[in-house]
Amino acid sequence: MSGNKTFTMIKPDAVADGHTGAIIKMIEEAGFKVVAMKKTQLTSEQAGQFYAVHKERPFYADLCRYMSSGAIVPMILEKSNAVADFRTLIGATDPAKADEGTVRKLYAKSIEANAIHGSDSDENAAIEGSFFFAGTEQY
Ligand code: ATP
Ligand code: MG
């Protein structure tokens, strides 16, 4: 059975460009409830830890640099079928392939600077949520 929580973060390009509010509005209008949220910045080491699954990929060093280049807004979200529904809302990794009306179609600049992250499984949603919010109240 699919779970009711997922994890997201608005990435440095979208935060720097002033799209945080517009993106949170899209998330809430799609029926997700924000249960934890903050604004923070990762070190390159923390970004590397977060994306450790990609450490053998050619884009890993660039990804760590990009993800630690500015503020991000991580959030835990709640909704039925959260992981799959949120991946639909954000669209494909490459904005050129993302459907009309998705967050990445509207706000991503490139396959790397693609505005937003969305967990790819219930298990990773729990791991990624605790990465930022372990021991934090959720509402
Ligand atoms: P995310 O995990 O951030 O939600 P995703 O699941 O759509 O994105 P992944 O394959 O997990 O895509 O890649 C993680 C991130 O690495 C991407 O969101 C993007 O920022 C970056 N990335 C992925 N593929 C490439 C690539 N070919 N070149 C540059 N950066 C890439
Ligand atoms: Mg991913």
PDB file of C-alpha atoms in Angstrom, residues 66-138:
ATOM      1  CA  TYR A  66      24.891  23.088  -7.497  1.00  0.00           C
ATOM      2  CA  MET A  67      22.882  21.734  -4.547  1.00  0.00           C
ATOM      3  CA  SER A  68      25.149  23.548  -2.064  1.00  0.00           C
ATOM      4  CA  SER A  69      25.294  26.810  -4.066  1.00  0.00           C
ATOM      5  CA  GLY A  70      22.452  28.582  -2.270  1.00  0.00           C
ATOM      6  CA  ALA A  71      19.463  28.298   0.018  1.00  0.00           C
ATOM      7  CA  ILE A  72      16.982  25.449  -0.362  1.00  0.00           C
ATOM      8  CA  VAL A  73      13.525  24.895   1.129  1.00  0.00           C
ATOM      9  CA  PRO A  74      13.037  21.277   2.284  1.00  0.00           C
ATOM     10  CA  MET A  75       9.522  20.121   3.235  1.00  0.00           C
ATOM     11  CA  ILE A  76       7.663  17.029   4.365  1.00  0.00           C
ATOM     12  CA  LEU A  77       4.307  16.764   2.601  1.00  0.00           C
ATOM     13  CA  GLU A  78       1.177  14.752   3.331  1.00  0.00           C
ATOM     14  CA  LYS A  79      -1.485  13.502   0.916  1.00  0.00           C
ATOM     15  CA  SER A  80      -2.875  10.106  -0.111  1.00  0.00           C
ATOM     16  CA  ASN A  81      -0.563   8.406  -2.649  1.00  0.00           C
ATOM     17  CA  ALA A  82       1.950  11.172  -1.871  1.00  0.00           C
ATOM     18  CA  VAL A  83       5.121   9.910  -3.591  1.00  0.00           C
ATOM     19  CA  ALA A  84       3.570   9.117  -6.980  1.00  0.00           C
ATOM     20  CA  ASP A  85       1.207  12.106  -7.038  1.00  0.00           C
ATOM     21  CA  PHE A  86       4.061  14.463  -6.191  1.00  0.00           C
ATOM     22  CA  ARG A  87       6.307  13.058  -8.946  1.00  0.00           C
ATOM     23  CA  THR A  88       3.426  13.732 -11.359  1.00  0.00           C
ATOM     24  CA  LEU A  89       3.105  17.319 -10.081  1.00  0.00           C
ATOM     25  CA  ILE A  90       6.817  18.095 -10.550  1.00  0.00           C
ATOM     26  CA  GLY A  91       7.262  16.436 -13.969  1.00  0.00           C
ATOM     27  CA  ALA A  92      10.237  14.791 -15.669  1.00  0.00           C
ATOM     28  CA  THR A  93      13.837  15.357 -14.491  1.00  0.00           C
ATOM     29  CA  ASP A  94      14.638  17.098 -17.794  1.00  0.00           C
ATOM     30  CA  PRO A  95      12.363  20.153 -18.139  1.00  0.00           C
ATOM     31  CA  ALA A  96      12.432  19.729 -21.918  1.00  0.00           C
ATOM     32  CA  LYS A  97      10.565  16.444 -21.366  1.00  0.00           C
ATOM     33  CA  ALA A  98       8.296  17.654 -18.543  1.00  0.00           C
ATOM     34  CA  ASP A  99       4.533  17.881 -19.153  1.00  0.00           C
ATOM     35  CA  GLU A 100       2.825  21.275 -19.473  1.00  0.00           C
ATOM     36  CA  GLY A 101       1.733  22.700 -16.136  1.00  0.00           C
ATOM     37  CA  THR A 102       4.292  20.777 -14.054  1.00  0.00           C
ATOM     38  CA  VAL A 103       6.614  22.569 -11.609  1.00  0.00           C
ATOM     39  CA  ARG A 104       9.693  21.708 -13.674  1.00  0.00           C
ATOM     40  CA  LYS A 105       8.085  22.770 -16.961  1.00  0.00           C
ATOM     41  CA  LEU A 106       7.310  26.138 -15.392  1.00  0.00           C
ATOM     42  CA  TYR A 107      10.421  26.761 -13.291  1.00  0.00           C
ATOM     43  CA  ALA A 108      13.340  24.419 -14.149  1.00  0.00           C
ATOM     44  CA  LYS A 109      16.251  25.853 -16.131  1.00  0.00           C
ATOM     45  CA  SER A 110      18.050  22.627 -17.110  1.00  0.00           C
ATOM     46  CA  ILE A 111      18.273  18.917 -16.350  1.00  0.00           C
ATOM     47  CA  GLU A 112      20.557  19.825 -13.418  1.00  0.00           C
ATOM     48  CA  ALA A 113      19.026  23.094 -12.167  1.00  0.00           C
ATOM     49  CA  ASN A 114      15.556  21.594 -12.208  1.00  0.00           C
ATOM     50  CA  ALA A 115      13.866  23.618  -9.456  1.00  0.00           C
ATOM     51  CA  ILE A 116      12.611  20.854  -7.173  1.00  0.00           C
ATOM     52  CA  HIS A 117      13.255  17.402  -5.728  1.00  0.00           C
ATOM     53  CA  GLY A 118      10.682  14.695  -5.078  1.00  0.00           C
ATOM     54  CA  SER A 119      11.315  11.387  -3.284  1.00  0.00           C
ATOM     55  CA  ASP A 120      11.079   8.312  -5.516  1.00  0.00           C
ATOM     56  CA  SER A 121       9.708   5.801  -2.939  1.00  0.00           C
ATOM     57  CA  ASP A 122       8.030   5.667   0.466  1.00  0.00           C
ATOM     58  CA  GLU A 123      11.267   4.305   1.917  1.00  0.00           C
ATOM     59  CA  ASN A 124      13.382   7.164   0.526  1.00  0.00           C
ATOM     60  CA  ALA A 125      10.747   9.723   1.573  1.00  0.00           C
ATOM     61  CA  ALA A 126      11.209   8.580   5.191  1.00  0.00           C
ATOM     62  CA  ILE A 127      15.038   8.579   4.937  1.00  0.00           C
ATOM     63  CA  GLU A 128      15.163  12.002   3.232  1.00  0.00           C
ATOM     64  CA  GLY A 129      12.613  13.523   5.616  1.00  0.00           C
ATOM     65  CA  SER A 130      14.686  12.480   8.634  1.00  0.00           C
ATOM     66  CA  PHE A 131      17.839  13.843   6.954  1.00  0.00           C
ATOM     67  CA  PHE A 132      16.391  17.350   7.424  1.00  0.00           C
ATOM     68  CA  PHE A 133      13.744  16.996  10.118  1.00  0.00           C
ATOM     69  CA  ALA A 134      14.811  14.229  12.546  1.00  0.00           C
ATOM     70  CA  GLY A 135      13.411  15.071  15.961  1.00  0.00           C
ATOM     71  CA  THR A 136      11.443  18.056  14.591  1.00  0.00           C
ATOM     72  CA  GLU A 137       7.746  18.619  15.281  1.00  0.00           C
ATOM     73  CA  GLN A 138       5.449  17.940  12.339  1.00  0.00           C
TER      74      GLN A 138
END
